[in-house]
CSV table of C-alpha atoms and ligand atoms in Angstrom, one decimal:
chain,number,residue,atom,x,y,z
A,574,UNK,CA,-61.4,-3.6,9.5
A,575,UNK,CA,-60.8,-7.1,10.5
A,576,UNK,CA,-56.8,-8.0,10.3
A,577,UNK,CA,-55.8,-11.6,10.7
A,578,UNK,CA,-51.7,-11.4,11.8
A,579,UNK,CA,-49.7,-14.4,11.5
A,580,UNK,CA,-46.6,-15.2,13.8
A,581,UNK,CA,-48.5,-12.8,16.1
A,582,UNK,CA,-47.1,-12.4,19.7
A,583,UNK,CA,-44.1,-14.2,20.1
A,584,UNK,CA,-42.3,-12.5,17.5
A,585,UNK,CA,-40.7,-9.2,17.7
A,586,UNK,CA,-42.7,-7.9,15.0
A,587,UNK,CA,-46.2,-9.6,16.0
A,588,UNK,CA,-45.8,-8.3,19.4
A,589,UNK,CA,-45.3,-4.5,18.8
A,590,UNK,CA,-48.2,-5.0,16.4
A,591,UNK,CA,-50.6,-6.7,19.1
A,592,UNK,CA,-49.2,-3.9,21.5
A,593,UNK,CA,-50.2,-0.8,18.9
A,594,UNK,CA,-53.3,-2.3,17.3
A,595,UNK,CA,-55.1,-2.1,20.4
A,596,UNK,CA,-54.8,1.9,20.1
A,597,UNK,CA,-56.4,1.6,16.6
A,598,UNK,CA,-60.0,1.0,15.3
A,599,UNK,CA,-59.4,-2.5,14.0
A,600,UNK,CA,-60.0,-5.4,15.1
A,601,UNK,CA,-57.1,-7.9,15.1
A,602,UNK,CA,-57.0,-11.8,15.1
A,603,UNK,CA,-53.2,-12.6,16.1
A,604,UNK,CA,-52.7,-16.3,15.7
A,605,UNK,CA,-49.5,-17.9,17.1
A,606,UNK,CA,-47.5,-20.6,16.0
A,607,UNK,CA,-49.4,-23.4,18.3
A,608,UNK,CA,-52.8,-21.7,17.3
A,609,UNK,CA,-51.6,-21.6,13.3
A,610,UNK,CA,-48.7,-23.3,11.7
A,611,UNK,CA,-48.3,-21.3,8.2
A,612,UNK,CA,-46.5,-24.4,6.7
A,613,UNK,CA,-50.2,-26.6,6.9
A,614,UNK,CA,-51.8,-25.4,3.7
A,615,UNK,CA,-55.5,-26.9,4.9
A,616,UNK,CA,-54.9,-25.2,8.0
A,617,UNK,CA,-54.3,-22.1,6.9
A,618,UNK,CA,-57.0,-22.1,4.5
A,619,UNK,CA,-59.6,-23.1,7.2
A,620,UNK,CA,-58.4,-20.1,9.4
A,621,UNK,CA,-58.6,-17.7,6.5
A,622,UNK,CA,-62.0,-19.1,5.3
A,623,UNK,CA,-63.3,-19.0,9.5
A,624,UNK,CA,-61.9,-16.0,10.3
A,625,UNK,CA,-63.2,-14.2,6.8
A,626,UNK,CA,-60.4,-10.9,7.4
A,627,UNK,CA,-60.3,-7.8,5.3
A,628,UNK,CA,-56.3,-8.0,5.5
A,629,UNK,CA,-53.7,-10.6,6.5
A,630,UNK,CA,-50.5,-9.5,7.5
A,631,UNK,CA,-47.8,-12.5,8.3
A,632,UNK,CA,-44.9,-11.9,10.9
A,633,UNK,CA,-44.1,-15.5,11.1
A,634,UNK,CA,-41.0,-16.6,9.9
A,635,UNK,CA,-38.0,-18.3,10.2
A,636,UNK,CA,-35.3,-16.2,11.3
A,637,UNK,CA,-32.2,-17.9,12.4
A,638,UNK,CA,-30.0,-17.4,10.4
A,639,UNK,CA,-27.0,-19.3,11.1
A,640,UNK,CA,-29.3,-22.5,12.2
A,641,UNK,CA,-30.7,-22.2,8.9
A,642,UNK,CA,-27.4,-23.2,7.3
A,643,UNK,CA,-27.8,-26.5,9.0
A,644,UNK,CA,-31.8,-26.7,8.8
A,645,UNK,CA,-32.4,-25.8,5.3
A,646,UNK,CA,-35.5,-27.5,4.9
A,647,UNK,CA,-37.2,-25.6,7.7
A,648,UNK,CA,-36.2,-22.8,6.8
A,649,UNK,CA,-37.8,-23.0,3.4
A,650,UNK,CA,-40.6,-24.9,4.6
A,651,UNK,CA,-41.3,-21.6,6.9
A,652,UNK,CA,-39.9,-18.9,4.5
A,653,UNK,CA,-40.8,-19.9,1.1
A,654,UNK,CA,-43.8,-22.6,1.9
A,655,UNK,CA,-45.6,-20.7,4.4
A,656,UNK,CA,-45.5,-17.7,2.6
A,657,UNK,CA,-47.1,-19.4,-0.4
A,658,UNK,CA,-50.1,-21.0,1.4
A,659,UNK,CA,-50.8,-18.1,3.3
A,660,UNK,CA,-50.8,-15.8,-0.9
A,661,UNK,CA,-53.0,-18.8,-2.2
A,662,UNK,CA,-55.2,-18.4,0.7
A,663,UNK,CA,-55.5,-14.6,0.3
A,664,UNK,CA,-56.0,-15.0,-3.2
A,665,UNK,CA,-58.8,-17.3,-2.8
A,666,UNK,CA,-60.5,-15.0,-0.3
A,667,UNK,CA,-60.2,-12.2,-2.0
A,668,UNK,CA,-58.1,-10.1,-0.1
A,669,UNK,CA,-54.6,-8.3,-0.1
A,670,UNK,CA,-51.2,-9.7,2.1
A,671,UNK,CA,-48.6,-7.7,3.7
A,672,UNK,CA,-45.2,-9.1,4.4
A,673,UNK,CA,-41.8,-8.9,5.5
A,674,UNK,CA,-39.1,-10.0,4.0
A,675,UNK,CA,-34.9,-8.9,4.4
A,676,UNK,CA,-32.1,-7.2,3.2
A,677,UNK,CA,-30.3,-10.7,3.2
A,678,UNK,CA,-31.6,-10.9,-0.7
A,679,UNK,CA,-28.9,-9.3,-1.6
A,680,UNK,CA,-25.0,-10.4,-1.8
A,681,UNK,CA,-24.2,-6.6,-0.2
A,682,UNK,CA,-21.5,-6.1,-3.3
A,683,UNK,CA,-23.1,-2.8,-4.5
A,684,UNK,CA,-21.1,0.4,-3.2
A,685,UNK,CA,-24.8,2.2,-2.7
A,686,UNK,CA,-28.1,1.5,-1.2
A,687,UNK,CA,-29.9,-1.6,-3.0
A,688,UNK,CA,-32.8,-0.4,-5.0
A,689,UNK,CA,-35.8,-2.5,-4.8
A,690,UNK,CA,-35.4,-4.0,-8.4
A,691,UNK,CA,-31.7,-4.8,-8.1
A,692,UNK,CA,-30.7,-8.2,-9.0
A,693,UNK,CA,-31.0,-10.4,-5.7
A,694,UNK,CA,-28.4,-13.1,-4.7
A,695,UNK,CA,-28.5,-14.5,-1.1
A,696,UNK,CA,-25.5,-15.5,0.1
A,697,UNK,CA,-27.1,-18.1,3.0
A,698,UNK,CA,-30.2,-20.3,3.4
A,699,UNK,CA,-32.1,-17.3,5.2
A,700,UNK,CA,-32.0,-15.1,2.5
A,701,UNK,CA,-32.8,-17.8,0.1
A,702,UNK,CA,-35.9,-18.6,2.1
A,703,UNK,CA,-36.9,-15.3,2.2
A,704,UNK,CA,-36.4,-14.8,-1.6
A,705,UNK,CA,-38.6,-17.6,-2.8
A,706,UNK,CA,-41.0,-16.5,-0.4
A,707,UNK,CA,-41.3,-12.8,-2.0
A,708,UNK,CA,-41.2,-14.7,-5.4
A,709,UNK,CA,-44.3,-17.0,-4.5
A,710,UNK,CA,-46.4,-14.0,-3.3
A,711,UNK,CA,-45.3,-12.1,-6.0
A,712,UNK,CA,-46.4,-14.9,-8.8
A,713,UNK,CA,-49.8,-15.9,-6.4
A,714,UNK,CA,-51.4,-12.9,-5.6
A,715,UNK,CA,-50.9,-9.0,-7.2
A,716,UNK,CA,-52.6,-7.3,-4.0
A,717,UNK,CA,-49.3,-7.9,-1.9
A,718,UNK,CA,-47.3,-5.2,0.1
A,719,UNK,CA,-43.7,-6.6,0.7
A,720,UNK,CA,-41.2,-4.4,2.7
A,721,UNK,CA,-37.8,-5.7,3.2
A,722,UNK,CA,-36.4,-4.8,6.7
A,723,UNK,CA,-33.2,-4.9,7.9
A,724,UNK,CA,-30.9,-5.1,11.7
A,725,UNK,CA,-34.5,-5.7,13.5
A,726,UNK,CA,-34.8,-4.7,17.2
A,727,UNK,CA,-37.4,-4.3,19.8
A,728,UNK,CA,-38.9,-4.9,23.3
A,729,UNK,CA,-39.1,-8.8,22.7
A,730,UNK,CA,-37.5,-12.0,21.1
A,731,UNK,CA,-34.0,-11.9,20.7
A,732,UNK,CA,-32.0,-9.1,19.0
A,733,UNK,CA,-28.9,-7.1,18.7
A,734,UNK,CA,-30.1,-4.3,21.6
A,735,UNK,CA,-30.9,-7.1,23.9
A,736,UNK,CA,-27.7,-9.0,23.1
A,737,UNK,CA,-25.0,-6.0,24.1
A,738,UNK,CA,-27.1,-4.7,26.8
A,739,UNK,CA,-26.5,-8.4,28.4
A,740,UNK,CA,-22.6,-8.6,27.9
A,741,UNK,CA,-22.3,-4.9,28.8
A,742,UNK,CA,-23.7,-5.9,32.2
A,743,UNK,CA,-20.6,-7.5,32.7
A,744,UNK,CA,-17.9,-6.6,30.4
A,745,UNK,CA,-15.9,-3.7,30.2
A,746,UNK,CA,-14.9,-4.0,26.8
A,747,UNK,CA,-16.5,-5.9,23.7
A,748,UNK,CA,-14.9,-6.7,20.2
A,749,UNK,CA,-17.9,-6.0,17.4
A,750,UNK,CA,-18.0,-5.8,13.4
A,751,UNK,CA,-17.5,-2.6,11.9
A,752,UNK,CA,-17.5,-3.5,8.0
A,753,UNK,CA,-20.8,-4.4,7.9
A,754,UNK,CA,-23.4,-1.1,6.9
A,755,UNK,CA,-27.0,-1.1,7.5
A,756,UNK,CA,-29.4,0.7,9.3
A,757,UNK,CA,-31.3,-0.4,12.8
A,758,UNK,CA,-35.4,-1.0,12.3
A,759,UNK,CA,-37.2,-0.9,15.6
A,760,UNK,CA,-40.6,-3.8,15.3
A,761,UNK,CA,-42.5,-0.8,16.8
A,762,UNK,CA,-42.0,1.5,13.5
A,763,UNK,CA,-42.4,-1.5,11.0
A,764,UNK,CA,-45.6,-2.4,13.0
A,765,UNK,CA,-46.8,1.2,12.9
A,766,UNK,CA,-45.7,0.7,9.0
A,767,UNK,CA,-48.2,-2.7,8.7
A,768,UNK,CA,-51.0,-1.0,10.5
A,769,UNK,CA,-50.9,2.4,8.7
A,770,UNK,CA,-51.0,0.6,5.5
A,771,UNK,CA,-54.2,-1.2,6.9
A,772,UNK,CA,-55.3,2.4,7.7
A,773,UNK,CA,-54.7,3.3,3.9
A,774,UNK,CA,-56.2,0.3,2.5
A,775,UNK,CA,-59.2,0.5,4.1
A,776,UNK,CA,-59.7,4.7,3.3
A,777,UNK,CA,-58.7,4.2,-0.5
A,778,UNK,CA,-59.9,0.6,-1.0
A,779,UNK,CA,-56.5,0.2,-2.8
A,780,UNK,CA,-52.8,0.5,-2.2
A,781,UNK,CA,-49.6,1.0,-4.6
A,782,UNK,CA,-49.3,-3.1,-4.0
A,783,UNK,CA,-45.3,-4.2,-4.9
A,784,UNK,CA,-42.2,-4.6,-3.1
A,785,UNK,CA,-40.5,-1.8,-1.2
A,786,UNK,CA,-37.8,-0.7,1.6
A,787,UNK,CA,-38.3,0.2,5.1
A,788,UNK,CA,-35.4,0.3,7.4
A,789,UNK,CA,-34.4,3.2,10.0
A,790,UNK,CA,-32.0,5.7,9.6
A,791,UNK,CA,-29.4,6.8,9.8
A,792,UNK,CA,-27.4,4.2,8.1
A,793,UNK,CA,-24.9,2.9,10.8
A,794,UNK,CA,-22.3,-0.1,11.5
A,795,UNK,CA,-23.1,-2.7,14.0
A,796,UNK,CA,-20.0,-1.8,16.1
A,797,UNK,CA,-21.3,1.9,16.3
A,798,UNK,CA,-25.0,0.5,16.7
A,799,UNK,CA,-23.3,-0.8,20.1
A,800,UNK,CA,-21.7,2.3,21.2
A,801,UNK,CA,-24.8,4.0,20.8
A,802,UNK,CA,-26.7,1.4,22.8
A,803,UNK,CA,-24.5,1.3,25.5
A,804,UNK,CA,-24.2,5.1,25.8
A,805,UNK,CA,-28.0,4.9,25.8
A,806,UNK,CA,-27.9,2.1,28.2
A,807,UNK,CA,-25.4,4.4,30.6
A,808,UNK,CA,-27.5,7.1,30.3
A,809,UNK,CA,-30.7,5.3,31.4
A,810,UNK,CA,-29.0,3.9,34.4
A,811,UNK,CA,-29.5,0.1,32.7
A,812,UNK,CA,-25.1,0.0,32.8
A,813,UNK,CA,-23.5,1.1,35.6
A,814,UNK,CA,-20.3,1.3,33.4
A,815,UNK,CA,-19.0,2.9,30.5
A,816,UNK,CA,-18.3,-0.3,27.8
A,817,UNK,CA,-15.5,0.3,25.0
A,818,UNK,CA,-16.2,-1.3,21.2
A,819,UNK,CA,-13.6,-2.6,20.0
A,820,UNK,CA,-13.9,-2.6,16.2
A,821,UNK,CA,-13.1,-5.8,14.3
A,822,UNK,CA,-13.7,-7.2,11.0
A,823,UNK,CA,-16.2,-10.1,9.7
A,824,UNK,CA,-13.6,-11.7,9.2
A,825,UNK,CA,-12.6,-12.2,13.0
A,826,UNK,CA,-16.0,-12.8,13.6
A,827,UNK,CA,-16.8,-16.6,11.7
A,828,UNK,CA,-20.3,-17.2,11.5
A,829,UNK,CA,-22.3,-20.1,10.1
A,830,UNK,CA,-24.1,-17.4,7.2
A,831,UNK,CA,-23.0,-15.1,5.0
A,832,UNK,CA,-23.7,-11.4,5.8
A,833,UNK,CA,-23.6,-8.6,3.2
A,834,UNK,CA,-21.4,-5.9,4.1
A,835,UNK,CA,-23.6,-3.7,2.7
A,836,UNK,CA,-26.9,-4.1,3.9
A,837,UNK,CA,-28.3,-0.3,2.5
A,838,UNK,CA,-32.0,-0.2,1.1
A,839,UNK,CA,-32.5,2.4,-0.5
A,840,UNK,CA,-36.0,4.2,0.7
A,841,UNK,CA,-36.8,6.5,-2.7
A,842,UNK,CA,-39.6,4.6,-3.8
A,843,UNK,CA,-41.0,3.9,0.1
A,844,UNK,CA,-41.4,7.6,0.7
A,845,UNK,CA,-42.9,8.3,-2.9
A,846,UNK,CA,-45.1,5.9,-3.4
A,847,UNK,CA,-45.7,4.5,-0.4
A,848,UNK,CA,-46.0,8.3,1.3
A,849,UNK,CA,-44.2,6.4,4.3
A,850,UNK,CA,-41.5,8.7,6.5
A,851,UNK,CA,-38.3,6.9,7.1
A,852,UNK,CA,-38.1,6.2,11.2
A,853,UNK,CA,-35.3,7.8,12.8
A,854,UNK,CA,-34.0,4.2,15.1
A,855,UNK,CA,-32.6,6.3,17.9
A,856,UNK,CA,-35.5,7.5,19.3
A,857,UNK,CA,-37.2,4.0,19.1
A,858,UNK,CA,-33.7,2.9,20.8
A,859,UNK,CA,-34.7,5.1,24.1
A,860,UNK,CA,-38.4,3.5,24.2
A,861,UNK,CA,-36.7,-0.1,24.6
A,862,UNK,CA,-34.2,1.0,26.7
A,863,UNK,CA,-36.3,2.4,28.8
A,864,UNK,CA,-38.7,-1.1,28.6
A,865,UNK,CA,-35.6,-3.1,29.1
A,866,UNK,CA,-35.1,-1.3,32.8
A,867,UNK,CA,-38.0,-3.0,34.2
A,868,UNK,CA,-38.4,-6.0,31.9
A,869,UNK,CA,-35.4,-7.7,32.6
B,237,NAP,N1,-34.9,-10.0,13.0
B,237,NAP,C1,-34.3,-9.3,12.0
B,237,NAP,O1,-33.2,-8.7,12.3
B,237,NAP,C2,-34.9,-9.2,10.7
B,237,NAP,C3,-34.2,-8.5,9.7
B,237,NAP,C4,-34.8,-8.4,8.4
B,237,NAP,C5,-36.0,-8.9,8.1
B,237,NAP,N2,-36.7,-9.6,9.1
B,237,NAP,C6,-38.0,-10.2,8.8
B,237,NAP,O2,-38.9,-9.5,9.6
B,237,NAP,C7,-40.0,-10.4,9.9
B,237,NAP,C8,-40.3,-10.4,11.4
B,237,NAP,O3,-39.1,-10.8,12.1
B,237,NAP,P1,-39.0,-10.9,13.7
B,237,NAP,O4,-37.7,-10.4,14.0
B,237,NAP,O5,-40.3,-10.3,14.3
B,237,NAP,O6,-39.0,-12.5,13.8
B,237,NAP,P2,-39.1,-13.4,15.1
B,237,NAP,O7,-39.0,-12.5,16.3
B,237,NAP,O8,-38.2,-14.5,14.9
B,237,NAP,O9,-40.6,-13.9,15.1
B,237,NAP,C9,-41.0,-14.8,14.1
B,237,NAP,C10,-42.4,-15.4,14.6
B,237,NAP,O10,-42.8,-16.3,13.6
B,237,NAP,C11,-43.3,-17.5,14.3
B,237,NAP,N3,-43.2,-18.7,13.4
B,237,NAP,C12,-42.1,-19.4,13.1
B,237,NAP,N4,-42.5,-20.4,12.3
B,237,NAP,C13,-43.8,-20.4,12.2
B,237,NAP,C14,-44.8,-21.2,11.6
B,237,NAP,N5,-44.4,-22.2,10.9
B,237,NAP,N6,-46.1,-20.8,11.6
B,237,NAP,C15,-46.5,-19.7,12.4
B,237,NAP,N7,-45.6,-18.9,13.0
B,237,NAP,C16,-44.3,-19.2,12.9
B,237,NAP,C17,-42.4,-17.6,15.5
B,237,NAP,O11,-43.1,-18.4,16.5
B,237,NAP,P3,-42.2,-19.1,17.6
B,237,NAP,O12,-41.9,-17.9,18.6
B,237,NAP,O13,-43.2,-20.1,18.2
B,237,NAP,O14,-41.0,-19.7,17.0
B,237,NAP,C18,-42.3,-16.1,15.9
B,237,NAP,O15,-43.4,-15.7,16.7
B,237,NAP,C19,-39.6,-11.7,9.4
B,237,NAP,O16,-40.3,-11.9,8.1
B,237,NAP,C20,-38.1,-11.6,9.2
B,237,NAP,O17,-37.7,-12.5,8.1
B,237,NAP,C21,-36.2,-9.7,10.4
């Protein structure tokens, strides 16, 4: 099956699923930003219409979220624009779109994991974005697959892993949030995700299409996320040092965007209908450890 992948390469996402797609029977078109802007609707019709694919799954995005506070407009233009040329396009062609969109939906009040139908309410730009964006697929096209992610890590781009593996080079102790609770998703296991739902399409000619969940487990907090990565990171031989977390609260922390302190998605209707298994984000944690040594 032909699968055209936007935001391929450069992203964390888009590059785990160039890296794994080679290992599978289809054939993948991965366009980059500078090869295909999703915010040019004529473009992105004309690469749709050239590159006639069975599948398109879109990794672009944009995903910083504290410049997004101060760059509003590109951030919808990306999140919410993008997203709706690249459905219209689909839907014109015929064919389904998968896509990724965040935990940042949701203002993190509940007390338990967010269902896929609870109410959302983004509390910055990003997660604004990234709302409208599920709400333009949703209204343009019905074959859709959307899976919100959460705490995204990986071999590439820049992410939390990467991030405390740095300081702990040379810093004996670091101060991190620990009222924040979520759950670590390695790019590898969402792009395994993307690609087995290819697999499944093109068996069954049809997929459960909707909105669903897919995060890692266990559920953690980000300051125990970093003890784990530098005990990981000792182990390995990456630190030469032990590095003590020093728990604080978001509150100590000021940042441009609102995070929710609960960032739980709840993975009931993932596993049912979707027949996907819920990664486990340690043992993905060990593969980019282990990457990290000699890709410094
Ligand atoms: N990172 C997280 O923690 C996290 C958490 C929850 C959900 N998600 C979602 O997961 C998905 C993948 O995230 P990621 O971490 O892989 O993101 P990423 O590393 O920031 O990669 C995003 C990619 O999109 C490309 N891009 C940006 N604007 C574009 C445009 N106008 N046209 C085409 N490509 C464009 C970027 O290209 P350049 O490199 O040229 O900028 C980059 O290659 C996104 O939908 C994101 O919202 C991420």
């Amino acid at each position: 099956m032909k699968i055209l992948l936007t935001g391929g390469v450069g992203g964390q996402v888009g590059w785990e699923i160039n890296r794994i797609a080679g290992e599978s029977h289809h054939e993948l078109i991965s366009l980059t930003r500078s090869e295909l802007d999703i915010c040019n609707a004529l473009n992105v019709d004309a690469a749709v219409e050239h590159h006639k694919p069975d599948i398109l799954i879109n990794a672009a995005a944009y995903t910083a979220v504290d410049k997004a506070e101060e760059d509003q407009d590109a951030a919808f233009k990306v999140n919410r624009d993008g997203t709706h040329f690249l459905a219209l396009a689909c839907k014109k062609a015929t064919i389904p779109m998968l896509h990724i969109s965040t935990d940042y939906i949701f203002d993190g009040t509940k007390t338990s994991p967010y269902e896929v139908d609870d109410p959302a309410a983004p509390q910055s730009v990003y997660g604004a974005s990234k709302w409208e964006g599920e709400e333009c697929l949703r209204k343009a096209l019905t074959q859709h697959i959307i899976l919100r992610t959460s705490w995204v890590f990986g071999r590439t781009g820049n992410n939390f892993v990467k991030t405390m593996l740095r300081l702990g080079l040379d810093r004996k102790e670091l101060k991190v949030v620990a009222d924040q609770r979520g759950a670590p998703t390695s790019a590898h296991s969402i792009a395994a995700c993307l690609l087995g739902l290819c697999d499944a399409y093109e068996r069954d000619k049809d997929l459960p299409w909707g909105t669903y969940h897919f995060t890692g487990s266990p559920e953690t907090t980000w300051s125990e996320f970093a003890e784990y990565i530098f005990r990981e990171g000792l182990k390995q031989n990456l630190l030469d040092h032990e590095v003590k977390v020093n728990p604080i609260k978001t509150a100590e922390y000021p940042t441009l965007a609102k995070r929710p302190a609960n960032s739980r998605l709840s993975m009931r209707l993932t596993e049912s209908r979707l027949k996907v298994l819920i990664p486990d984000w340690r043992n993905d944690l060990i593969d980019v450890v282990e990457y990290l040594k000699t890709h410094r």
